[in-house]
Structure formats: C-alpha cells, structure tokens
Amino acid sequence: MNRKAAFAGWAALMAFAAVATFYPGADAWFLWDRPALGCGELWRLWTGHFVHFSATHLAGDAVAFALLVSALRAAGDQPAWVLGVGAPALSLSLLTADGSLTAYGGLSGVNALFTARLARQWINQPGPSRALGWALLTLAVGKFTLDLSGLPPIHLPLASALVTPCQPSHWLGLLWGCLLPTGSGRNHLPSAERRPLAGELVGDAEVEQTARRGDHDPQDALWAAGLERARAVREGEH
C-alpha cells in the first residue's frame, strides 16, 4: 500500500472516530457495550475503540494514534493488520478481565497495544533501536503503574453515567502488543543484499519503474537500491 492510500485509510478512521464521538446518538450504535455484545453486535469489538467522551479525549488519543501508526510503518510493520486483529482481541479480553465494566470507549487501549508492538519491533533491530525499544516499553509500564498508584481519576459525563479511565484496557493493550506475532505483514524487511535475488526474475525494467515512482515507501526504495546493485554485479560478470 502506497503512502497516499495509507493516509486516506487512516484519515477515514479518524473521521469515523469524530462521527462516533460527536454525532448525536452514535455512541449508542458503536460504543463497547457489554449487553449489546451479548446480543451479538460484534462490530462493537472494533468500533468501541473509536468512540470518545469529549473533544479533548479524542484529540489526545488521535495524536498518539497517528504518531504510533507512522512509527510502526517506518519500522516495517503493518499497523492495519495489528489493529484488525488486536482491537477485537483487546475488546474480548475486557469482557473477562473486568466483570463490572458495562461500557468502554477510547483509543488508549489500542495505543498501548501499538506502543508495545513498536517497542518489540525496535528491540528486534540491532543497534540503538534496541535500547530505544526497551526504554519505550519501560516508560509505558512505568506510566501505567503510576496510574494505578492512587492518582485522582478523571470523570467525564456521558449521559447520566460517569466515565473513568479503564486501567485494564491499558495493561491488556500492552499484553496483546507483546503477544501478537511479528511475522505478519511487511515487518522484518529483508535487507538490500537479499532482495536482488527477486530482481533477477523481474529484470531491469522493474528497477527503473520502481526508481521513477514518486509515491513509493522506504521499503520500495531499499528494494530498488538492491536491484540496482544486482544489475551492476551482473553487468560486471559479463
């Protein structure tokens, strides 16, 4: 997926979050709601994460979400896959982790999942990225631990109910971020030294086409560089 298509997709998700948050009555259809889930309204396993309880709540979660998506893509991961699998896994976990929880909304749990996922990606890379990954994971665990230490909760009005931060969603997000397999999507990109083997099959035209394309991502550029190197080696042999 090129950058323009990816940007359009993530922008559409943020637009949906705005509609689910501000359009009157939308939360009744999209909020994570235990009785509704029990009645088979399974779309809430995904949509519940995009319903927020105030403009400030949405803005903070959306900024963190956008930064984490960008960082995951830069690390070679596929955040769309992570969201598609991780969001319902997190929602289902909440059903059993907190039996008193009747309604839930917000991207903070997904952001925690993305944070752990990004930390894992960095830890799996050599060099300074590994230390950065451990630092990110430690920071997240420290922050959520402080949240459990008796800090004053934030109460937000939703109809006649009071909404408080859902601490289990943060810890479950971290857990799923650590458990989801990292072999899916485009992560663990092969190096430029290995990709030229594919270039031998597609030929020089593919090298030139990829190099000219203006919307390619860094992985395409890396592949193109590897293919160029393979062509140079092949010409040298002749």
CSV table of C-alpha atoms in Angstrom, one decimal:
chain,number,residue,atom,x,y,z
A,1,MET,CA,0.0,0.0,0.0
A,2,ASN,CA,1.5,3.4,-1.0
A,3,ARG,CA,1.6,6.4,1.2
A,4,LYS,CA,-1.4,8.1,-0.3
A,5,ALA,CA,-3.7,5.1,0.1
A,6,ALA,CA,-2.5,4.5,3.6
A,7,PHE,CA,-3.0,8.1,4.6
A,8,ALA,CA,-6.5,8.1,3.2
A,9,GLY,CA,-7.3,4.9,5.1
A,10,TRP,CA,-6.1,6.2,8.4
A,11,ALA,CA,-7.8,9.6,7.8
A,12,ALA,CA,-11.1,7.8,7.2
A,13,LEU,CA,-10.7,6.1,10.6
A,14,MET,CA,-10.2,9.4,12.3
A,15,ALA,CA,-13.2,10.8,10.5
A,16,PHE,CA,-15.2,7.8,11.8
A,17,ALA,CA,-13.9,8.5,15.3
A,18,ALA,CA,-15.2,12.1,15.1
A,19,VAL,CA,-18.6,11.0,13.8
A,20,ALA,CA,-18.8,8.3,16.5
A,21,THR,CA,-17.9,10.8,19.2
A,22,PHE,CA,-19.8,13.9,18.2
A,23,TYR,CA,-22.9,12.8,16.2
A,24,PRO,CA,-25.9,12.6,18.5
A,25,GLY,CA,-26.8,9.0,19.3
A,26,ALA,CA,-23.8,7.5,17.5
A,27,ASP,CA,-22.3,6.1,20.7
A,28,ALA,CA,-25.5,4.0,21.1
A,29,TRP,CA,-24.5,2.1,17.9
A,30,PHE,CA,-20.7,2.0,18.2
A,31,LEU,CA,-19.7,2.0,21.9
A,32,TRP,CA,-18.2,-1.1,23.5
A,33,ASP,CA,-21.3,-2.2,25.4
A,34,ARG,CA,-21.4,-5.5,27.3
A,35,PRO,CA,-25.2,-6.2,27.0
A,36,ALA,CA,-25.1,-5.2,23.2
A,37,LEU,CA,-22.1,-7.5,22.6
A,38,GLY,CA,-24.0,-10.3,24.4
A,39,CYS,CA,-26.8,-9.7,21.9
A,40,GLY,CA,-24.4,-10.4,19.0
A,41,GLU,CA,-23.5,-6.8,18.0
A,42,LEU,CA,-19.9,-7.8,17.3
A,43,TRP,CA,-18.9,-4.8,15.3
A,44,ARG,CA,-18.5,-3.0,18.7
A,45,LEU,CA,-15.4,-5.1,19.2
A,46,TRP,CA,-13.8,-2.7,16.7
A,47,THR,CA,-15.9,0.4,16.7
A,48,GLY,CA,-15.9,0.8,20.5
A,49,HIS,CA,-12.3,2.0,20.5
A,50,PHE,CA,-13.2,4.9,18.3
A,51,VAL,CA,-15.9,6.3,20.4
A,52,HIS,CA,-14.7,9.1,22.8
A,53,PHE,CA,-16.3,11.1,25.5
A,54,SER,CA,-15.1,14.6,24.8
A,55,ALA,CA,-13.1,16.6,22.2
A,56,THR,CA,-10.1,16.6,24.5
A,57,HIS,CA,-10.3,12.8,24.9
A,58,LEU,CA,-10.5,12.3,21.2
A,59,ALA,CA,-7.7,14.8,20.4
A,60,GLY,CA,-5.2,13.3,22.8
A,61,ASP,CA,-5.9,9.7,21.7
A,62,ALA,CA,-5.9,10.6,18.0
A,63,VAL,CA,-2.5,12.4,18.1
A,64,ALA,CA,-0.9,9.4,19.9
A,65,PHE,CA,-2.6,7.0,17.5
A,66,ALA,CA,-1.3,8.9,14.4
A,67,LEU,CA,2.3,9.0,15.8
A,68,LEU,CA,2.3,5.3,16.6
A,69,VAL,CA,0.9,4.3,13.2
A,70,SER,CA,3.6,6.3,11.5
A,71,ALA,CA,6.3,4.8,13.7
A,72,LEU,CA,5.1,1.3,13.1
A,73,ARG,CA,5.0,1.8,9.3
A,74,ALA,CA,8.5,3.2,9.5
A,75,ALA,CA,9.6,0.1,11.4
A,76,GLY,CA,8.3,-2.1,8.7
A,77,ASP,CA,5.2,-3.3,10.5
A,78,GLN,CA,1.6,-3.3,9.2
A,79,PRO,CA,-0.5,-1.4,11.7
A,80,ALA,CA,-3.7,-2.1,9.8
A,81,TRP,CA,-3.2,-5.8,10.4
A,82,VAL,CA,-2.3,-5.2,14.1
A,83,LEU,CA,-5.5,-3.0,14.5
A,84,GLY,CA,-7.7,-5.5,12.7
A,85,VAL,CA,-6.6,-8.4,15.0
A,86,GLY,CA,-5.6,-6.6,18.1
A,87,ALA,CA,-8.7,-4.4,18.6
A,88,PRO,CA,-11.2,-7.3,18.9
A,89,ALA,CA,-8.7,-9.3,21.0
A,90,LEU,CA,-8.5,-6.4,23.4
A,91,SER,CA,-12.2,-6.0,23.4
A,92,LEU,CA,-12.9,-9.7,24.2
A,93,SER,CA,-10.3,-9.6,26.9
A,94,LEU,CA,-12.1,-6.7,28.6
A,95,LEU,CA,-15.2,-8.9,28.8
A,96,THR,CA,-13.5,-11.3,31.2
A,97,ALA,CA,-10.9,-9.0,32.8
A,98,ASP,CA,-13.4,-6.7,34.4
A,99,GLY,CA,-16.8,-8.2,35.0
A,100,SER,CA,-18.2,-4.9,36.3
A,101,LEU,CA,-17.3,-3.0,33.1
A,102,THR,CA,-20.5,-2.3,31.2
A,103,ALA,CA,-19.3,0.3,28.7
A,104,TYR,CA,-15.9,1.3,27.3
A,105,GLY,CA,-14.6,3.7,24.6
A,106,GLY,CA,-11.4,5.3,23.5
A,107,LEU,CA,-8.2,4.5,21.7
A,108,SER,CA,-5.9,4.4,24.8
A,109,GLY,CA,-6.0,0.6,24.9
A,110,VAL,CA,-5.2,0.3,21.2
A,111,ASN,CA,-2.4,2.9,21.7
A,112,ALA,CA,-1.0,0.8,24.5
A,113,LEU,CA,-1.1,-2.2,22.1
A,114,PHE,CA,0.7,-0.2,19.4
A,115,THR,CA,3.3,1.0,21.9
A,116,ALA,CA,4.2,-2.5,23.0
A,117,ARG,CA,4.2,-3.6,19.3
A,118,LEU,CA,6.6,-0.7,18.4
A,119,ALA,CA,8.8,-1.5,21.3
A,120,ARG,CA,9.1,-5.1,20.1
A,121,GLN,CA,9.9,-4.0,16.6
A,122,TRP,CA,12.7,-1.8,17.8
A,123,ILE,CA,14.0,-4.4,20.3
A,124,ASN,CA,14.3,-6.9,17.4
A,125,GLN,CA,16.5,-4.5,15.5
A,126,PRO,CA,20.3,-4.1,16.1
A,127,GLY,CA,22.0,-1.0,17.3
A,128,PRO,CA,20.5,1.9,19.2
A,129,SER,CA,16.9,0.9,18.2
A,130,ARG,CA,17.1,-2.0,20.7
A,131,ALA,CA,17.8,0.3,23.7
A,132,LEU,CA,15.1,2.7,22.5
A,133,GLY,CA,12.6,-0.2,22.4
A,134,TRP,CA,13.4,-1.2,25.9
A,135,ALA,CA,13.2,2.4,27.1
A,136,LEU,CA,9.7,2.8,25.4
A,137,LEU,CA,8.4,-0.4,27.0
A,138,THR,CA,9.7,0.6,30.4
A,139,LEU,CA,8.2,4.1,30.1
A,140,ALA,CA,4.8,2.6,29.2
A,141,VAL,CA,4.9,0.2,32.1
A,142,GLY,CA,6.0,3.0,34.5
A,143,LYS,CA,3.3,5.3,33.3
A,144,PHE,CA,0.5,2.7,33.8
A,145,THR,CA,1.9,1.7,37.2
A,146,LEU,CA,1.7,5.4,38.3
A,147,ASP,CA,-1.9,5.4,37.1
A,148,LEU,CA,-2.6,2.6,39.5
A,149,SER,CA,-1.0,4.2,42.4
A,150,GLY,CA,-3.9,6.3,43.5
A,151,LEU,CA,-3.7,9.3,41.2
A,152,PRO,CA,-7.0,11.2,41.1
A,153,PRO,CA,-9.2,9.7,38.4
A,154,ILE,CA,-10.7,11.9,35.6
A,155,HIS,CA,-14.5,11.8,35.5
A,156,LEU,CA,-16.2,12.6,32.2
A,157,PRO,CA,-20.0,12.8,31.9
A,158,LEU,CA,-21.7,10.5,29.4
A,159,ALA,CA,-25.5,10.9,29.5
A,160,SER,CA,-26.4,10.0,33.1
A,161,ALA,CA,-23.2,8.0,33.8
A,162,LEU,CA,-19.8,8.8,35.0
A,163,VAL,CA,-16.9,7.6,32.9
A,164,THR,CA,-13.5,6.9,34.4
A,165,PRO,CA,-10.3,5.7,32.8
A,166,CYS,CA,-10.2,2.0,32.2
A,167,GLN,CA,-6.9,0.8,33.6
A,168,PRO,CA,-7.3,-2.8,32.5
A,169,SER,CA,-7.5,-1.7,28.8
A,170,HIS,CA,-4.0,-0.2,29.1
A,171,TRP,CA,-2.4,-3.3,30.6
A,172,LEU,CA,-4.3,-5.6,28.2
A,173,GLY,CA,-3.2,-3.5,25.3
A,174,LEU,CA,0.4,-3.9,26.4
A,175,LEU,CA,-0.1,-7.6,26.8
A,176,TRP,CA,-1.6,-8.1,23.3
A,177,GLY,CA,1.1,-5.8,21.8
A,178,CYS,CA,3.7,-8.3,23.2
A,179,LEU,CA,1.7,-11.4,22.2
A,180,LEU,CA,0.6,-10.8,18.6
A,181,PRO,CA,3.0,-12.5,16.2
A,182,THR,CA,5.5,-10.2,14.5
A,183,GLY,CA,5.9,-12.4,11.4
A,184,SER,CA,2.8,-10.9,9.7
A,185,GLY,CA,2.6,-8.1,7.2
A,186,ARG,CA,5.8,-6.5,6.0
A,187,ASN,CA,7.9,-6.5,9.1
A,188,HIS,CA,11.3,-8.0,9.2
A,189,LEU,CA,12.1,-6.5,5.8
A,190,PRO,CA,14.9,-8.4,4.1
A,191,SER,CA,18.0,-6.4,3.6
A,192,ALA,CA,19.1,-4.9,0.3
A,193,GLU,CA,21.7,-7.6,0.0
A,194,ARG,CA,19.0,-10.3,-0.1
A,195,ARG,CA,16.2,-8.6,-2.2
A,196,PRO,CA,18.2,-8.6,-5.5
A,197,LEU,CA,17.5,-12.3,-5.9
A,198,ALA,CA,13.9,-11.3,-6.7
A,199,GLY,CA,15.3,-8.7,-9.0
A,200,GLU,CA,16.9,-11.4,-11.1
A,201,LEU,CA,13.4,-12.5,-12.0
A,202,VAL,CA,11.7,-9.2,-12.8
A,203,GLY,CA,14.6,-7.7,-14.7
A,204,ASP,CA,15.9,-4.1,-15.2
A,205,ALA,CA,12.6,-2.7,-16.2
A,206,GLU,CA,11.3,-3.2,-12.7
A,207,VAL,CA,14.3,-1.4,-11.3
A,208,GLU,CA,13.7,1.6,-13.5
A,209,GLN,CA,9.9,1.6,-12.8
A,210,THR,CA,10.4,1.5,-9.0
A,211,ALA,CA,13.0,4.2,-9.1
A,212,ARG,CA,10.8,6.6,-11.1
A,213,ARG,CA,7.7,6.1,-8.9
A,214,GLY,CA,7.2,9.1,-6.7
A,215,ASP,CA,4.9,7.6,-4.1
A,216,HIS,CA,7.0,4.6,-3.1
A,217,ASP,CA,7.7,4.0,0.6
A,218,PRO,CA,11.2,3.5,2.1
A,219,GLN,CA,10.9,-0.3,1.6
A,220,ASP,CA,10.4,0.1,-2.1
A,221,ALA,CA,13.4,2.4,-2.3
A,222,LEU,CA,15.5,-0.2,-0.4
A,223,TRP,CA,14.4,-2.9,-2.9
A,224,ALA,CA,15.2,-0.6,-5.8
A,225,ALA,CA,18.7,0.0,-4.5
A,226,GLY,CA,19.3,-3.7,-4.1
A,227,LEU,CA,18.1,-4.4,-7.6
A,228,GLU,CA,20.4,-1.7,-9.0
A,229,ARG,CA,23.3,-3.3,-7.2
A,230,ALA,CA,22.4,-6.7,-8.6
A,231,ARG,CA,22.2,-5.3,-12.1
A,232,ALA,CA,25.7,-3.8,-11.6
A,233,VAL,CA,27.1,-7.1,-10.4
A,234,ARG,CA,25.5,-8.9,-13.3
A,235,GLU,CA,26.9,-6.5,-15.9
A,236,GLY,CA,30.3,-6.8,-14.3
A,237,GLU,CA,30.3,-10.5,-14.7
A,238,HIS,CA,29.6,-10.1,-18.5
